[in-house]
Amino acid sequence: MATLEITFLSSQLEERKRRLEEAIAMAPRNTSLGGLLHEVDAALERMSKGTYGFCEECHDPVEQDRLLADPLVRYCLDHLTESQRAALQRDLDLASQVQRNLLPPTNLKAGCWETSYHYAPVGPVSGDYCDLIPSDGHLFFALGDVSGKGVAASMLMTQLHALFRSLIGVSLPLGQIVTQANRVFCESALAGQYATLVCGQAKSNGEVEIHNAGHVPAIVVGKGGVLRIESTGLPLGMFHEFDFSATRVQLEVGDALFLYTDGLSEARNADDEYGVDRVTGLVRQQAGQPPAELIAACLHDLRSFEAGGPRLDDLSLLAIRRQV
Ligand SMILES: [Zn+2]
């Protein structure tokens, strides 16, 4: 573990020790306080001996994110006790349920737009953000990918969800909503955490305004062929002051917009990466299909590409079609 983390954790432990000693002075008969103080002292002793951060069972390093969350952790994930394992599983199940409840309705229709999405975490929780918010006859849509994986990424994902949900309620132009969301996200994300995002507004006249902030290309498909909407900005959470520019496209009846995370474009089999070109080709073949069928065709093609190999990243797909 790097010196910086050790210094941070050591100051965390010293702070806990001080708080515990204060609490013990106030409530000397509370034996659980004494037990905790003993654990903190033992952790500080492991630090001074250089054995801190290694599993007491296998002597491999304990996962760093777990130590940062709880500096008293003494066992790696592989060597938790039965009750610790059950407690961890309960936390993850609950987190997964909370995250599922944040998803928009399936097959949502809003104004002249019909939609479908597929949201599949690789573990119990996902760092992908998928949202659809109807508002004044328009439809706000977003698909994003928070850096990293697991619980930390899923917490930032829930924050993006809350940010956009509250900002959409305030009548601001979309560009300003993205700029504001970026500023708040910068304040709260840890250094090195960011989110790529495609979001936009599909209007009742078929016009779609799209912002692509560092995300893989969005794809528009219709009778006129396919159009890729590349990123025109940086991911959210990197710089406080940054203006995001929009792309505007006009969708006719039957035209669709397809968004995905890199869980699709960067999926791999033994020899190859799936790639944006294959995504584009597949979407072109499916021109005119309803959103749910476009998503199903994509999943079918991905499964045959992966040929039974393991999936390594969260996967999200979102299709929006103009129906009238
Ligand atoms: Zn271990």
Coordinates of C-alpha atoms and ligand atoms in Angstrom, one line a residue:
M1 CA 0.0 0.0 0.0
A2 CA 1.3 3.5 -0.9
T3 CA 2.7 5.8 1.8
L4 CA -0.1 8.3 1.2
E5 CA -2.8 5.8 2.0
I6 CA -1.0 4.5 5.1
T7 CA -0.6 8.1 6.3
F8 CA -4.3 8.7 5.7
L9 CA -5.4 5.5 7.5
S10 CA -3.0 6.1 10.3
S11 CA -4.5 9.5 10.9
Q12 CA -8.0 7.9 10.7
L13 CA -7.0 5.4 13.4
E14 CA -5.5 8.0 15.7
E15 CA -8.7 10.0 15.4
R16 CA -10.8 7.0 16.3
K17 CA -8.6 6.3 19.2
R18 CA -9.0 9.8 20.5
R19 CA -12.8 9.6 20.1
L20 CA -13.0 6.3 21.8
E21 CA -10.9 7.4 24.8
E22 CA -13.2 10.4 25.2
A23 CA -16.3 8.2 25.0
I24 CA -14.8 5.7 27.5
A25 CA -14.1 8.6 30.0
M26 CA -17.8 9.5 29.7
A27 CA -19.1 5.9 29.9
P28 CA -16.5 3.8 31.6
R29 CA -18.9 0.8 32.0
N30 CA -19.6 0.4 28.3
T31 CA -17.5 -2.7 27.5
S32 CA -18.0 -2.5 23.7
L33 CA -16.0 0.8 23.6
G34 CA -13.1 -1.0 25.3
G35 CA -13.2 -3.8 22.7
L36 CA -13.1 -1.3 19.9
L37 CA -10.2 0.6 21.4
H38 CA -8.4 -2.7 21.7
E39 CA -8.9 -3.3 17.9
V40 CA -7.7 0.2 17.0
D41 CA -4.6 -0.2 19.2
A42 CA -3.9 -3.6 17.5
A43 CA -4.3 -2.0 14.0
L44 CA -1.8 0.8 15.0
E45 CA 0.6 -1.8 16.2
R46 CA 0.3 -3.7 12.9
M47 CA 1.1 -0.4 11.2
S48 CA 4.3 0.1 13.2
K49 CA 5.3 -3.5 12.6
G50 CA 4.6 -3.2 8.8
T51 CA 2.0 -6.0 8.8
Y52 CA -0.9 -3.7 8.4
G53 CA -3.1 -4.3 5.3
F54 CA -2.3 -8.0 4.9
C55 CA -4.8 -10.7 5.4
E56 CA -4.2 -12.6 8.6
E57 CA -5.2 -15.9 6.9
C58 CA -3.4 -15.8 3.5
H59 CA -1.0 -12.8 4.0
D60 CA -2.1 -11.4 0.7
P61 CA -2.9 -7.6 0.6
V62 CA -6.4 -6.8 1.8
E63 CA -8.5 -5.0 -0.9
Q64 CA -7.6 -1.3 -0.6
D65 CA -11.1 0.1 -1.1
R66 CA -12.3 -2.0 1.8
L67 CA -9.5 -0.7 4.1
L68 CA -10.3 2.8 3.2
A69 CA -14.0 2.2 4.1
D70 CA -13.0 0.3 7.3
P71 CA -9.4 0.6 8.5
L72 CA -10.0 -2.2 11.0
V73 CA -10.5 -4.9 8.3
R74 CA -8.1 -7.8 8.9
Y75 CA -9.1 -10.4 6.3
C76 CA -9.2 -10.3 2.5
L77 CA -12.6 -11.0 0.8
D78 CA -11.6 -14.6 0.3
H79 CA -11.1 -15.2 4.0
L80 CA -14.1 -13.5 5.7
T81 CA -15.9 -15.4 8.5
E82 CA -19.3 -16.9 7.7
S83 CA -21.1 -14.0 9.5
Q84 CA -19.0 -11.3 7.9
R85 CA -19.7 -12.9 4.5
A86 CA -23.4 -13.0 5.2
A87 CA -23.4 -9.3 6.3
L88 CA -21.5 -8.3 3.2
Q89 CA -24.0 -10.2 1.0
R90 CA -27.0 -8.5 2.7
D91 CA -25.4 -5.0 2.1
L92 CA -24.9 -5.8 -1.6
D93 CA -28.4 -7.3 -2.1
L94 CA -29.9 -4.1 -0.6
A95 CA -27.6 -1.8 -2.7
S96 CA -28.6 -3.8 -5.8
Q97 CA -32.3 -3.4 -5.0
V98 CA -32.0 0.3 -4.3
Q99 CA -30.2 0.7 -7.7
R100 CA -32.9 -1.3 -9.6
N101 CA -35.6 1.0 -8.1
L102 CA -33.9 4.0 -9.7
L103 CA -34.3 2.7 -13.2
P104 CA -37.0 4.3 -15.4
P105 CA -40.1 2.2 -16.4
T106 CA -39.5 -0.4 -19.1
N107 CA -40.8 0.3 -22.6
L108 CA -41.7 3.9 -21.6
K109 CA -43.6 5.9 -24.2
A110 CA -43.6 9.7 -24.0
G111 CA -45.2 12.0 -26.6
C112 CA -44.1 10.8 -30.0
W113 CA -41.2 8.6 -28.5
E114 CA -41.1 5.0 -27.7
T115 CA -38.2 3.5 -25.7
S116 CA -36.6 0.3 -24.5
Y117 CA -33.5 -0.4 -22.5
H118 CA -31.3 -3.2 -21.1
Y119 CA -29.4 -2.7 -17.8
A120 CA -27.1 -5.4 -16.7
P121 CA -24.5 -5.0 -13.9
V122 CA -21.6 -7.3 -14.1
G123 CA -21.7 -7.7 -10.2
P124 CA -24.5 -6.9 -7.8
V125 CA -24.4 -3.2 -8.6
S126 CA -23.5 -1.2 -11.7
G127 CA -21.6 2.0 -12.4
D128 CA -23.8 2.7 -15.4
Y129 CA -26.5 5.4 -15.3
C130 CA -29.6 5.0 -17.5
D131 CA -32.5 7.4 -17.3
L132 CA -35.6 8.6 -19.1
I133 CA -37.6 11.5 -17.8
P134 CA -40.7 12.8 -19.7
S135 CA -41.2 16.5 -19.2
D136 CA -43.6 18.9 -21.0
G137 CA -44.1 16.7 -24.0
H138 CA -40.4 16.2 -24.4
L139 CA -38.3 13.3 -23.3
F140 CA -35.0 13.7 -21.4
F141 CA -32.7 10.7 -21.8
A142 CA -29.3 9.8 -20.4
L143 CA -26.9 7.0 -20.5
G144 CA -23.6 7.2 -18.6
D145 CA -20.7 5.2 -17.3
V146 CA -19.0 6.1 -14.0
S147 CA -15.2 5.3 -13.8
G148 CA -14.4 2.2 -11.8
K149 CA -16.7 -0.6 -10.7
G150 CA -18.6 -1.9 -7.8
V151 CA -20.2 -0.1 -4.9
A152 CA -18.1 3.1 -5.2
A153 CA -19.1 3.5 -8.8
S154 CA -22.7 2.7 -8.1
M155 CA -22.8 5.4 -5.4
L156 CA -21.7 8.0 -7.9
M157 CA -24.2 6.6 -10.4
T158 CA -27.0 7.3 -7.8
Q159 CA -25.7 10.8 -7.4
L160 CA -25.9 11.5 -11.2
H161 CA -29.4 10.1 -11.1
A162 CA -30.4 12.5 -8.3
L163 CA -28.6 15.5 -9.9
F164 CA -30.4 15.1 -13.3
R165 CA -33.7 14.3 -11.7
S166 CA -33.6 17.6 -9.7
L167 CA -32.1 19.7 -12.5
I168 CA -34.7 18.6 -15.1
G169 CA -37.4 19.9 -12.7
V170 CA -35.9 23.4 -13.0
S171 CA -36.6 24.9 -16.4
L172 CA -33.1 25.4 -17.7
P173 CA -31.7 24.9 -21.2
L174 CA -30.2 21.4 -21.5
G175 CA -26.6 22.8 -22.0
Q176 CA -26.9 24.6 -18.6
I177 CA -28.2 21.5 -16.9
V178 CA -25.2 19.5 -18.1
T179 CA -22.8 22.3 -17.0
Q180 CA -24.4 22.5 -13.6
A181 CA -24.5 18.7 -13.2
N182 CA -20.8 18.7 -14.0
R183 CA -20.0 21.4 -11.4
V184 CA -21.8 19.6 -8.6
F185 CA -20.4 16.2 -9.7
C186 CA -16.9 17.7 -9.5
E187 CA -17.5 18.8 -6.0
S188 CA -18.5 15.4 -4.8
A189 CA -16.5 12.9 -6.8
L190 CA -13.1 11.9 -5.4
A191 CA -10.0 12.8 -7.5
G192 CA -9.8 10.4 -10.4
Q193 CA -13.5 9.6 -10.5
Y194 CA -15.5 10.8 -13.5
A195 CA -18.4 9.8 -15.7
T196 CA -18.8 9.7 -19.4
L197 CA -22.3 10.5 -20.5
V198 CA -24.6 10.9 -23.5
C199 CA -27.7 12.8 -22.6
G200 CA -30.3 14.8 -24.5
Q201 CA -33.8 16.0 -25.1
A202 CA -36.1 14.5 -27.7
K203 CA -38.7 17.1 -28.6
S204 CA -42.3 16.6 -29.7
N205 CA -41.4 17.9 -33.3
G206 CA -38.8 15.1 -33.8
E207 CA -35.8 17.3 -33.0
V208 CA -33.2 15.8 -30.7
E209 CA -30.5 17.7 -28.9
I210 CA -27.6 15.5 -27.8
H211 CA -24.6 16.2 -25.6
N212 CA -21.9 13.6 -25.7
A213 CA -19.4 14.1 -22.8
G214 CA -16.5 11.8 -23.4
H215 CA -18.8 8.8 -24.1
V216 CA -18.7 6.3 -26.9
P217 CA -20.5 7.5 -30.1
A218 CA -24.3 7.6 -30.0
I219 CA -25.9 6.3 -33.2
V220 CA -28.8 7.7 -35.1
V221 CA -30.4 5.4 -37.6
G222 CA -33.1 5.9 -40.2
K223 CA -34.0 5.8 -43.8
G224 CA -31.2 8.2 -44.5
G225 CA -28.6 5.7 -43.1
V226 CA -26.6 5.9 -39.9
L227 CA -25.0 8.9 -38.2
R228 CA -22.5 8.7 -35.3
I229 CA -22.6 11.4 -32.8
E230 CA -19.1 11.5 -31.4
S231 CA -18.0 13.1 -28.1
T232 CA -17.7 16.9 -28.2
G233 CA -16.5 17.3 -24.6
L234 CA -14.8 15.9 -21.6
P235 CA -16.4 13.4 -19.1
L236 CA -18.3 14.9 -16.2
G237 CA -16.3 15.4 -13.0
M238 CA -12.9 16.3 -14.5
F239 CA -13.0 20.1 -14.6
H240 CA -15.3 22.5 -12.8
E241 CA -15.5 25.1 -15.5
F242 CA -16.4 23.5 -18.8
D243 CA -19.1 24.2 -21.4
F244 CA -20.7 21.3 -23.1
S245 CA -21.7 21.8 -26.8
A246 CA -24.7 20.1 -28.3
T247 CA -25.4 18.3 -31.6
R248 CA -28.9 18.7 -33.0
V249 CA -30.5 16.1 -35.3
Q250 CA -34.0 15.9 -36.9
L251 CA -35.6 12.4 -36.5
E252 CA -38.4 11.4 -38.9
V253 CA -41.1 8.8 -38.0
G254 CA -39.4 5.4 -37.7
D255 CA -35.9 6.9 -37.1
A256 CA -34.2 5.8 -33.9
L257 CA -31.4 6.8 -31.5
F258 CA -29.2 4.1 -30.0
L259 CA -27.0 4.6 -26.9
Y260 CA -24.8 2.0 -25.2
T261 CA -21.9 1.8 -22.7
D262 CA -18.4 0.5 -23.4
G263 CA -19.6 -2.8 -21.9
L264 CA -20.9 -3.4 -25.5
S265 CA -18.2 -1.7 -27.7
E266 CA -15.3 -3.0 -25.6
A267 CA -16.6 -6.5 -25.0
R268 CA -14.0 -9.1 -26.0
N269 CA -13.8 -12.6 -27.2
A270 CA -10.6 -14.7 -27.4
D271 CA -9.4 -12.8 -30.5
D272 CA -11.2 -9.6 -30.9
E273 CA -13.0 -6.5 -29.5
Y274 CA -16.6 -6.0 -30.4
G275 CA -16.0 -2.4 -31.5
V276 CA -18.0 0.6 -32.4
D277 CA -18.0 -0.4 -36.1
R278 CA -19.9 -3.6 -35.3
V279 CA -22.3 -1.7 -33.2
T280 CA -22.9 0.7 -36.1
G281 CA -23.3 -2.1 -38.6
L282 CA -25.8 -3.9 -36.4
V283 CA -27.9 -0.8 -35.8
R284 CA -27.9 -0.1 -39.6
Q285 CA -29.3 -3.6 -40.2
Q286 CA -32.0 -3.0 -37.6
A287 CA -33.2 0.3 -39.1
G288 CA -37.0 0.7 -38.7
Q289 CA -37.3 -1.9 -36.0
P290 CA -39.1 -1.0 -32.7
P291 CA -36.7 -0.2 -29.8
A292 CA -37.3 -3.5 -28.0
E293 CA -36.3 -5.5 -31.1
L294 CA -33.2 -3.4 -31.7
I295 CA -32.1 -4.1 -28.1
A296 CA -32.9 -7.8 -28.5
A297 CA -31.0 -8.1 -31.8
C298 CA -28.0 -6.3 -30.2
L299 CA -28.0 -8.7 -27.2
H300 CA -28.3 -11.7 -29.5
D301 CA -25.3 -10.5 -31.6
L302 CA -23.2 -9.8 -28.5
R303 CA -23.9 -13.3 -27.1
S304 CA -22.8 -14.9 -30.3
F305 CA -19.7 -12.7 -30.4
E306 CA -18.8 -13.6 -26.8
A307 CA -19.2 -17.3 -27.6
G308 CA -19.9 -18.1 -23.9
G309 CA -16.9 -16.2 -22.6
P310 CA -17.3 -14.2 -19.4
R311 CA -18.6 -10.6 -19.4
L312 CA -16.2 -8.2 -17.6
D313 CA -18.0 -4.9 -17.5
D314 CA -21.4 -3.4 -16.8
L315 CA -23.6 -3.3 -19.9
S316 CA -26.4 -0.8 -20.7
L317 CA -28.3 -0.3 -23.9
L318 CA -30.9 2.3 -24.7
A319 CA -33.0 2.8 -27.8
I320 CA -35.4 5.6 -28.5
R321 CA -37.6 5.7 -31.7
R322 CA -39.9 8.3 -33.1
Q323 CA -43.3 6.6 -33.6
V324 CA -45.5 9.4 -35.0
Ligands
ZN1 ZN -6.9 -13.9 2.7

